[in-house]
Structure formats: C-alpha cells, structure tokens
Amino acid sequence: MTPYTFARGLAYSNVVAASERVAWTVDDVYGQRRFDASAAIVPASWVGADGLPFLEAEDRLVLNHCRAFSYVHLLRNFEEFAPPHLAAAAADRWHDERARLRALFRFADEEMKHQQLFLRAERVLEESCGHAFGGYFDDGGLRVAEVTRAMLEHSPLARYLIVLALEWGTQRHYVESVRGAGAADALYADLLKAHWVEEAQHTKVDALEIAGLAETMTAEQRTAAFDDLVAIGGMVDGVFAAQAQAEAETLEAVRGRALSEEQSAELIRALHASLGAIMSGVGLSHPSFALVARELSTEGAAKLGIA
Ligand SMILES: [Fe+2]
Ligand SMILES: [Fe+2]
C-alpha cells in the first residue's frame, strides 16, 4: 500500500470509468449560446478593481469581460504542456497496467478538448462583446511553445504539482461562478462546470502519479521539487503581468479613453494581483493541494507558504 494517505482508495480503473461517464463535447456545452455582454460575465471578485476611484461602471464592465477572456486564454495555453507531460509519463512505463495508461491518455485527450472549449470561448466572447481582447499568447504559437518548453524542463513531480494546483483551482472557480450574488454568466458557469467535472478525475490521476513518483525519490529530491515549483510560479507570474497589461490596453481601446500614467500603473498592479490570485493562488492555497504538499515535504510546502 502507498505510504501517502492522499493516494489511498484511488484506482486508475475507477478514474477511467468516471471519465467515460461524465464526458461531454464542446458542442454540448455551447449549443447556439452566446455570453450576455450587457452584464458581468465572471464574479466581480475575479477582477479586484472595484476599489479604483477613476474607473466608471462601464470601465468595470469591460474589465470584467477582459477577465473572462484572460481566464480562458491563459488556461488554454497553460494546458498545452499537459499532453506531452502525460505522454512522457506513459512512455516511461509503456507496458504498465492498462488502466493507468488509459487514464493518462484520456487525461491528455481531455486537456486537448479543454483547449478547444477555451478557444471557442475566446471567439464567442469577442463576438458577444463586439470587440477584440488583448492576449499574451500569439496566434502563431511562438509564446505557447516557449512556455511549454520551459514547463517540460522542470521535474515530473513539479509538473504534476503545478497541474494539481491548477486543477483544484478550477473547482473553486466553478463553485464561485454559481454561488450567490456575484455569480457568473450562465454559459460561462456551464463552461467552468464542464471543465471541473473532468478536472476532478485528473486530480485523482495526479495524486496516484505523485505518490508513485515520490516513492522513488529521497526526501531531499522531494523538497527540491518545490524549488522547481517556485520557479514555475515565477515564470507563470511573468505571463500574468503581461496579460494584466493587455487587459488595461483593451480597456483603453474599447472605452476610447486614456488613463494617466499613474492610473494605468495602479490599474495594472491591481489586475496583476487579482490574476495571480485567481489563477494560481486559489489552487496553491486549496486545502486538498496543501494536504498533498505537506505529506510530500513539510520543508517544501513551507516554500509555498503552506504551514
Ligand atoms: Fe483542463
Ligand atoms: Fe486537467
């Protein structure tokens, strides 16, 4: 039996069965629907710019739509490294248990489907809102190739941990999108739900893979994986900063107004902070992620501020 409690009771065969049961298609999610651009699309808490006095109500609405775009734009591109990462895990033990290999390949295929779900969201958002949104990742794929290459240079354990954190984050995103007054657009909430029901299976594969990897590693190696994770966090934060800048530029273009240098800097600071909080902070601070981190290495977990 695995020494890690976070992997106990989990089985690849159950993951495959659940994945087959909950599977959906991108067309199932969208149908003919569009987003309602007359209202907020994501919870206001995702944007975190309400306190800035120089923003008008229309500005806040545009920023909310920008954030709806940024979320799908960034996740689509961050998920690009998942298929090669999982293919490498499968290739490592090619004659392993069939259920493990099927779980890894379904996981990889689902991430590719999520990329289609998110790309469609980007296009439908632009149609629904009637304007383009700025995005860090170029259509030619140069930047996504750069980020993917950088991700794959890190150790498999660190890669599984960042994936796990992002996935637990998607659970919180879905829950926030349907909860109370700050709820999201109906189509956007459905998209987050569809994403989470498959990510929920991925968290189980991650836990099994993490436990398997960790058993072959020394305590020092496990702790070192957290240094790797901190380095990934630094790279990802650079992308958040650039995307926050793109959001501020979209606001100015759509509203036809020029912010002062000071206002612009303040806005970008606020957008950068909230983007980091919803994209990575939410996952790294998720109790289920903290549990895994602590069991692997208390010293390593402390590097992420997990006590
Ligand atoms: Fe995904
Ligand atoms: Fe996933």
PDB file of N, CA, C and O in Angstrom, residues 249-303:
ATOM      1  N   GLU A 249      -4.811  47.692 -21.725  1.00  0.00           N
ATOM      2  CA  GLU A 249      -4.794  48.229 -23.099  1.00  0.00           C
ATOM      3  C   GLU A 249      -6.137  48.029 -23.784  1.00  0.00           C
ATOM      4  O   GLU A 249      -6.621  48.898 -24.511  1.00  0.00           O
ATOM      5  N   THR A 250      -6.749  46.847 -23.551  1.00  0.00           N
ATOM      6  CA  THR A 250      -8.072  46.589 -24.136  1.00  0.00           C
ATOM      7  C   THR A 250      -9.077  47.594 -23.597  1.00  0.00           C
ATOM      8  O   THR A 250      -9.891  48.146 -24.351  1.00  0.00           O
ATOM      9  N   LEU A 251      -9.011  47.861 -22.293  1.00  0.00           N
ATOM     10  CA  LEU A 251      -9.940  48.831 -21.689  1.00  0.00           C
ATOM     11  C   LEU A 251      -9.816  50.187 -22.382  1.00  0.00           C
ATOM     12  O   LEU A 251     -10.825  50.791 -22.771  1.00  0.00           O
ATOM     13  N   GLU A 252      -8.587  50.655 -22.532  1.00  0.00           N
ATOM     14  CA  GLU A 252      -8.382  51.974 -23.147  1.00  0.00           C
ATOM     15  C   GLU A 252      -8.890  51.997 -24.590  1.00  0.00           C
ATOM     16  O   GLU A 252      -9.511  52.969 -25.026  1.00  0.00           O
ATOM     17  N   ALA A 253      -8.638  50.910 -25.326  1.00  0.00           N
ATOM     18  CA  ALA A 253      -9.054  50.853 -26.731  1.00  0.00           C
ATOM     19  C   ALA A 253     -10.583  50.823 -26.844  1.00  0.00           C
ATOM     20  O   ALA A 253     -11.173  51.536 -27.656  1.00  0.00           O
ATOM     21  N   VAL A 254     -11.224  49.997 -26.016  1.00  0.00           N
ATOM     22  CA  VAL A 254     -12.674  49.829 -26.122  1.00  0.00           C
ATOM     23  C   VAL A 254     -13.397  51.075 -25.652  1.00  0.00           C
ATOM     24  O   VAL A 254     -14.391  51.505 -26.261  1.00  0.00           O
ATOM     25  N   ARG A 255     -12.916  51.682 -24.585  1.00  0.00           N
ATOM     26  CA  ARG A 255     -13.599  52.842 -23.996  1.00  0.00           C
ATOM     27  C   ARG A 255     -13.135  54.157 -24.625  1.00  0.00           C
ATOM     28  O   ARG A 255     -13.679  55.208 -24.319  1.00  0.00           O
ATOM     29  N   GLY A 256     -12.100  54.084 -25.445  1.00  0.00           N
ATOM     30  CA  GLY A 256     -11.603  55.285 -26.097  1.00  0.00           C
ATOM     31  C   GLY A 256     -11.147  56.341 -25.103  1.00  0.00           C
ATOM     32  O   GLY A 256     -11.316  57.527 -25.317  1.00  0.00           O
ATOM     33  N   ARG A 257     -10.584  55.892 -24.002  1.00  0.00           N
ATOM     34  CA  ARG A 257     -10.101  56.851 -23.015  1.00  0.00           C
ATOM     35  C   ARG A 257      -8.644  56.547 -22.667  1.00  0.00           C
ATOM     36  O   ARG A 257      -8.202  55.400 -22.742  1.00  0.00           O
ATOM     37  N   ALA A 258      -7.920  57.589 -22.337  1.00  0.00           N
ATOM     38  CA  ALA A 258      -6.515  57.402 -21.972  1.00  0.00           C
ATOM     39  C   ALA A 258      -6.373  57.609 -20.470  1.00  0.00           C
ATOM     40  O   ALA A 258      -6.774  58.636 -19.945  1.00  0.00           O
ATOM     41  N   LEU A 259      -5.817  56.629 -19.810  1.00  0.00           N
ATOM     42  CA  LEU A 259      -5.557  56.754 -18.369  1.00  0.00           C
ATOM     43  C   LEU A 259      -4.238  57.493 -18.189  1.00  0.00           C
ATOM     44  O   LEU A 259      -3.354  57.418 -19.055  1.00  0.00           O
ATOM     45  N   SER A 260      -4.098  58.194 -17.071  1.00  0.00           N
ATOM     46  CA  SER A 260      -2.808  58.824 -16.785  1.00  0.00           C
ATOM     47  C   SER A 260      -1.807  57.711 -16.489  1.00  0.00           C
ATOM     48  O   SER A 260      -2.193  56.577 -16.213  1.00  0.00           O
ATOM     49  N   GLU A 261      -0.539  58.077 -16.497  1.00  0.00           N
ATOM     50  CA  GLU A 261       0.500  57.065 -16.253  1.00  0.00           C
ATOM     51  C   GLU A 261       0.307  56.420 -14.881  1.00  0.00           C
ATOM     52  O   GLU A 261       0.455  55.214 -14.721  1.00  0.00           O
ATOM     53  N   GLU A 262      -0.052  57.255 -13.929  1.00  0.00           N
ATOM     54  CA  GLU A 262      -0.255  56.785 -12.554  1.00  0.00           C
ATOM     55  C   GLU A 262      -1.451  55.839 -12.457  1.00  0.00           C
ATOM     56  O   GLU A 262      -1.375  54.785 -11.821  1.00  0.00           O
ATOM     57  N   GLN A 263      -2.563  56.254 -13.089  1.00  0.00           N
ATOM     58  CA  GLN A 263      -3.777  55.419 -13.064  1.00  0.00           C
ATOM     59  C   GLN A 263      -3.511  54.084 -13.743  1.00  0.00           C
ATOM     60  O   GLN A 263      -3.907  53.029 -13.244  1.00  0.00           O
ATOM     61  N   SER A 264      -2.828  54.150 -14.868  1.00  0.00           N
ATOM     62  CA  SER A 264      -2.542  52.939 -15.621  1.00  0.00           C
ATOM     63  C   SER A 264      -1.697  51.973 -14.783  1.00  0.00           C
ATOM     64  O   SER A 264      -1.972  50.769 -14.723  1.00  0.00           O
ATOM     65  N   ALA A 265      -0.675  52.519 -14.106  1.00  0.00           N
ATOM     66  CA  ALA A 265       0.193  51.668 -13.275  1.00  0.00           C
ATOM     67  C   ALA A 265      -0.608  51.058 -12.131  1.00  0.00           C
ATOM     68  O   ALA A 265      -0.457  49.871 -11.809  1.00  0.00           O
ATOM     69  N   GLU A 266      -1.488  51.859 -11.536  1.00  0.00           N
ATOM     70  CA  GLU A 266      -2.292  51.362 -10.418  1.00  0.00           C
ATOM     71  C   GLU A 266      -3.251  50.271 -10.885  1.00  0.00           C
ATOM     72  O   GLU A 266      -3.438  49.256 -10.221  1.00  0.00           O
ATOM     73  N   LEU A 267      -3.845  50.495 -12.051  1.00  0.00           N
ATOM     74  CA  LEU A 267      -4.779  49.510 -12.601  1.00  0.00           C
ATOM     75  C   LEU A 267      -4.048  48.198 -12.917  1.00  0.00           C
ATOM     76  O   LEU A 267      -4.519  47.114 -12.554  1.00  0.00           O
ATOM     77  N   ILE A 268      -2.905  48.308 -13.564  1.00  0.00           N
ATOM     78  CA  ILE A 268      -2.170  47.094 -13.945  1.00  0.00           C
ATOM     79  C   ILE A 268      -1.723  46.326 -12.695  1.00  0.00           C
ATOM     80  O   ILE A 268      -1.791  45.099 -12.659  1.00  0.00           O
ATOM     81  N   ARG A 269      -1.337  47.074 -11.659  1.00  0.00           N
ATOM     82  CA  ARG A 269      -0.939  46.426 -10.404  1.00  0.00           C
ATOM     83  C   ARG A 269      -2.120  45.625  -9.831  1.00  0.00           C
ATOM     84  O   ARG A 269      -1.956  44.474  -9.428  1.00  0.00           O
ATOM     85  N   ALA A 270      -3.280  46.246  -9.822  1.00  0.00           N
ATOM     86  CA  ALA A 270      -4.469  45.568  -9.269  1.00  0.00           C
ATOM     87  C   ALA A 270      -4.850  44.352 -10.125  1.00  0.00           C
ATOM     88  O   ALA A 270      -5.177  43.280  -9.594  1.00  0.00           O
ATOM     89  N   LEU A 271      -4.797  44.511 -11.442  1.00  0.00           N
ATOM     90  CA  LEU A 271      -5.172  43.404 -12.333  1.00  0.00           C
ATOM     91  C   LEU A 271      -4.175  42.256 -12.243  1.00  0.00           C
ATOM     92  O   LEU A 271      -4.554  41.080 -12.266  1.00  0.00           O
ATOM     93  N   HIS A 272      -2.912  42.590 -12.122  1.00  0.00           N
ATOM     94  CA  HIS A 272      -1.865  41.568 -11.994  1.00  0.00           C
ATOM     95  C   HIS A 272      -2.077  40.776 -10.701  1.00  0.00           C
ATOM     96  O   HIS A 272      -2.025  39.544 -10.688  1.00  0.00           O
ATOM     97  N   ALA A 273      -2.346  41.488  -9.617  1.00  0.00           N
ATOM     98  CA  ALA A 273      -2.542  40.818  -8.316  1.00  0.00           C
ATOM     99  C   ALA A 273      -3.757  39.884  -8.363  1.00  0.00           C
ATOM    100  O   ALA A 273      -3.688  38.735  -7.904  1.00  0.00           O
ATOM    101  N   SER A 274      -4.867  40.356  -8.937  1.00  0.00           N
ATOM    102  CA  SER A 274      -6.071  39.513  -8.939  1.00  0.00           C
ATOM    103  C   SER A 274      -5.924  38.339  -9.898  1.00  0.00           C
ATOM    104  O   SER A 274      -6.423  37.242  -9.637  1.00  0.00           O
ATOM    105  N   LEU A 275      -5.193  38.542 -10.973  1.00  0.00           N
ATOM    106  CA  LEU A 275      -4.969  37.434 -11.921  1.00  0.00           C
ATOM    107  C   LEU A 275      -4.146  36.327 -11.249  1.00  0.00           C
ATOM    108  O   LEU A 275      -4.471  35.141 -11.345  1.00  0.00           O
ATOM    109  N   GLY A 276      -3.093  36.731 -10.552  1.00  0.00           N
ATOM    110  CA  GLY A 276      -2.266  35.756  -9.818  1.00  0.00           C
ATOM    111  C   GLY A 276      -3.097  35.040  -8.760  1.00  0.00           C
ATOM    112  O   GLY A 276      -2.975  33.828  -8.573  1.00  0.00           O
ATOM    113  N   ALA A 277      -3.956  35.798  -8.092  1.00  0.00           N
ATOM    114  CA  ALA A 277      -4.763  35.202  -7.016  1.00  0.00           C
ATOM    115  C   ALA A 277      -5.753  34.185  -7.577  1.00  0.00           C
ATOM    116  O   ALA A 277      -5.893  33.093  -7.026  1.00  0.00           O
ATOM    117  N   ILE A 278      -6.429  34.511  -8.697  1.00  0.00           N
ATOM    118  CA  ILE A 278      -7.444  33.557  -9.174  1.00  0.00           C
ATOM    119  C   ILE A 278      -6.830  32.401  -9.968  1.00  0.00           C
ATOM    120  O   ILE A 278      -7.369  31.311  -9.962  1.00  0.00           O
ATOM    121  N   MET A 279      -5.706  32.653 -10.658  1.00  0.00           N
ATOM    122  CA  MET A 279      -5.154  31.572 -11.485  1.00  0.00           C
ATOM    123  C   MET A 279      -4.273  30.616 -10.676  1.00  0.00           C
ATOM    124  O   MET A 279      -4.341  29.413 -10.868  1.00  0.00           O
ATOM    125  N   SER A 280      -3.394  31.140  -9.816  1.00  0.00           N
ATOM    126  CA  SER A 280      -2.520  30.206  -9.105  1.00  0.00           C
ATOM    127  C   SER A 280      -2.720  30.221  -7.601  1.00  0.00           C
ATOM    128  O   SER A 280      -2.695  29.166  -6.967  1.00  0.00           O
ATOM    129  N   GLY A 281      -2.969  31.378  -7.015  1.00  0.00           N
ATOM    130  CA  GLY A 281      -3.143  31.453  -5.563  1.00  0.00           C
ATOM    131  C   GLY A 281      -4.266  30.552  -5.077  1.00  0.00           C
ATOM    132  O   GLY A 281      -4.146  29.842  -4.077  1.00  0.00           O
ATOM    133  N   VAL A 282      -5.350  30.554  -5.851  1.00  0.00           N
ATOM    134  CA  VAL A 282      -6.534  29.788  -5.476  1.00  0.00           C
ATOM    135  C   VAL A 282      -6.240  28.274  -5.420  1.00  0.00           C
ATOM    136  O   VAL A 282      -6.777  27.559  -4.579  1.00  0.00           O
ATOM    137  N   GLY A 283      -5.371  27.800  -6.282  1.00  0.00           N
ATOM    138  CA  GLY A 283      -5.025  26.378  -6.292  1.00  0.00           C
ATOM    139  C   GLY A 283      -3.984  26.046  -5.241  1.00  0.00           C
ATOM    140  O   GLY A 283      -4.098  25.066  -4.509  1.00  0.00           O
ATOM    141  N   LEU A 284      -2.960  26.894  -5.146  1.00  0.00           N
ATOM    142  CA  LEU A 284      -1.874  26.624  -4.199  1.00  0.00           C
ATOM    143  C   LEU A 284      -2.370  26.703  -2.758  1.00  0.00           C
ATOM    144  O   LEU A 284      -1.774  26.115  -1.863  1.00  0.00           O
ATOM    145  N   SER A 285      -3.466  27.458  -2.540  1.00  0.00           N
ATOM    146  CA  SER A 285      -3.988  27.582  -1.178  1.00  0.00           C
ATOM    147  C   SER A 285      -5.167  26.631  -0.929  1.00  0.00           C
ATOM    148  O   SER A 285      -5.787  26.669   0.127  1.00  0.00           O
ATOM    149  N   HIS A 286      -5.494  25.803  -1.924  1.00  0.00           N
ATOM    150  CA  HIS A 286      -6.617  24.867  -1.753  1.00  0.00           C
ATOM    151  C   HIS A 286      -6.233  23.807  -0.703  1.00  0.00           C
ATOM    152  O   HIS A 286      -5.141  23.258  -0.770  1.00  0.00           O
ATOM    153  N   PRO A 287      -7.124  23.521   0.246  1.00  0.00           N
ATOM    154  CA  PRO A 287      -6.772  22.553   1.299  1.00  0.00           C
ATOM    155  C   PRO A 287      -6.364  21.182   0.756  1.00  0.00           C
ATOM    156  O   PRO A 287      -5.494  20.519   1.336  1.00  0.00           O
ATOM    157  N   SER A 288      -6.961  20.745  -0.344  1.00  0.00           N
ATOM    158  CA  SER A 288      -6.600  19.430  -0.892  1.00  0.00           C
ATOM    159  C   SER A 288      -5.183  19.447  -1.462  1.00  0.00           C
ATOM    160  O   SER A 288      -4.467  18.445  -1.410  1.00  0.00           O
ATOM    161  N   PHE A 289      -4.785  20.589  -2.011  1.00  0.00           N
ATOM    162  CA  PHE A 289      -3.411  20.699  -2.504  1.00  0.00           C
ATOM    163  C   PHE A 289      -2.439  20.772  -1.325  1.00  0.00           C
ATOM    164  O   PHE A 289      -1.387  20.131  -1.329  1.00  0.00           O
ATOM    165  N   ALA A 290      -2.813  21.531  -0.308  1.00  0.00           N
ATOM    166  CA  ALA A 290      -1.942  21.686   0.862  1.00  0.00           C
ATOM    167  C   ALA A 290      -1.656  20.336   1.516  1.00  0.00           C
ATOM    168  O   ALA A 290      -0.540  20.061   1.959  1.00  0.00           O
ATOM    169  N   LEU A 291      -2.673  19.483   1.529  1.00  0.00           N
ATOM    170  CA  LEU A 291      -2.541  18.153   2.114  1.00  0.00           C
ATOM    171  C   LEU A 291      -1.451  17.352   1.405  1.00  0.00           C
ATOM    172  O   LEU A 291      -0.588  16.723   2.027  1.00  0.00           O
ATOM    173  N   VAL A 292      -1.489  17.379   0.075  1.00  0.00           N
ATOM    174  CA  VAL A 292      -0.509  16.651  -0.738  1.00  0.00           C
ATOM    175  C   VAL A 292       0.886  17.241  -0.506  1.00  0.00           C
ATOM    176  O   VAL A 292       1.862  16.520  -0.264  1.00  0.00           O
ATOM    177  N   ALA A 293       0.974  18.568  -0.551  1.00  0.00           N
ATOM    178  CA  ALA A 293       2.273  19.237  -0.405  1.00  0.00           C
ATOM    179  C   ALA A 293       2.910  18.893   0.940  1.00  0.00           C
ATOM    180  O   ALA A 293       4.083  18.529   1.006  1.00  0.00           O
ATOM    181  N   ARG A 294       2.125  18.981   1.996  1.00  0.00           N
ATOM    182  CA  ARG A 294       2.657  18.707   3.344  1.00  0.00           C
ATOM    183  C   ARG A 294       3.126  17.274   3.480  1.00  0.00           C
ATOM    184  O   ARG A 294       4.153  16.999   4.092  1.00  0.00           O
ATOM    185  N   GLU A 295       2.384  16.346   2.901  1.00  0.00           N
ATOM    186  CA  GLU A 295       2.768  14.938   3.045  1.00  0.00           C
ATOM    187  C   GLU A 295       4.053  14.622   2.279  1.00  0.00           C
ATOM    188  O   GLU A 295       4.820  13.753   2.663  1.00  0.00           O
ATOM    189  N   LEU A 296       4.248  15.333   1.182  1.00  0.00           N
ATOM    190  CA  LEU A 296       5.455  15.095   0.381  1.00  0.00           C
ATOM    191  C   LEU A 296       6.685  15.665   1.076  1.00  0.00           C
ATOM    192  O   LEU A 296       7.737  15.037   1.109  1.00  0.00           O
ATOM    193  N   SER A 297       6.537  16.879   1.604  1.00  0.00           N
ATOM    194  CA  SER A 297       7.675  17.532   2.244  1.00  0.00           C
ATOM    195  C   SER A 297       7.193  18.768   3.000  1.00  0.00           C
ATOM    196  O   SER A 297       6.749  19.729   2.363  1.00  0.00           O
ATOM    197  N   THR A 298       7.310  18.739   4.306  1.00  0.00           N
ATOM    198  CA  THR A 298       6.867  19.925   5.068  1.00  0.00           C
ATOM    199  C   THR A 298       7.770  21.103   4.742  1.00  0.00           C
ATOM    200  O   THR A 298       7.306  22.244   4.643  1.00  0.00           O
ATOM    201  N   GLU A 299       9.054  20.787   4.540  1.00  0.00           N
ATOM    202  CA  GLU A 299      10.014  21.863   4.189  1.00  0.00           C
ATOM    203  C   GLU A 299       9.670  22.456   2.822  1.00  0.00           C
ATOM    204  O   GLU A 299       9.708  23.660   2.623  1.00  0.00           O
ATOM    205  N   GLY A 300       9.337  21.572   1.905  1.00  0.00           N
ATOM    206  CA  GLY A 300       8.964  22.029   0.563  1.00  0.00           C
ATOM    207  C   GLY A 300       7.669  22.831   0.607  1.00  0.00           C
ATOM    208  O   GLY A 300       7.579  23.908   0.003  1.00  0.00           O
ATOM    209  N   ALA A 301       6.681  22.327   1.327  1.00  0.00           N
ATOM    210  CA  ALA A 301       5.380  23.011   1.410  1.00  0.00           C
ATOM    211  C   ALA A 301       5.571  24.420   1.978  1.00  0.00           C
ATOM    212  O   ALA A 301       4.905  25.367   1.539  1.00  0.00           O
ATOM    213  N   ALA A 302       6.492  24.534   2.946  1.00  0.00           N
ATOM    214  CA  ALA A 302       6.735  25.853   3.578  1.00  0.00           C
ATOM    215  C   ALA A 302       7.215  26.874   2.551  1.00  0.00           C
ATOM    216  O   ALA A 302       6.957  28.072   2.687  1.00  0.00           O
ATOM    217  N   LYS A 303       7.893  26.405   1.515  1.00  0.00           N
ATOM    218  CA  LYS A 303       8.369  27.324   0.452  1.00  0.00           C
ATOM    219  C   LYS A 303       7.190  27.975  -0.272  1.00  0.00           C
ATOM    220  O   LYS A 303       7.322  29.002  -0.918  1.00  0.00           O
TER     221      LYS A 303
END
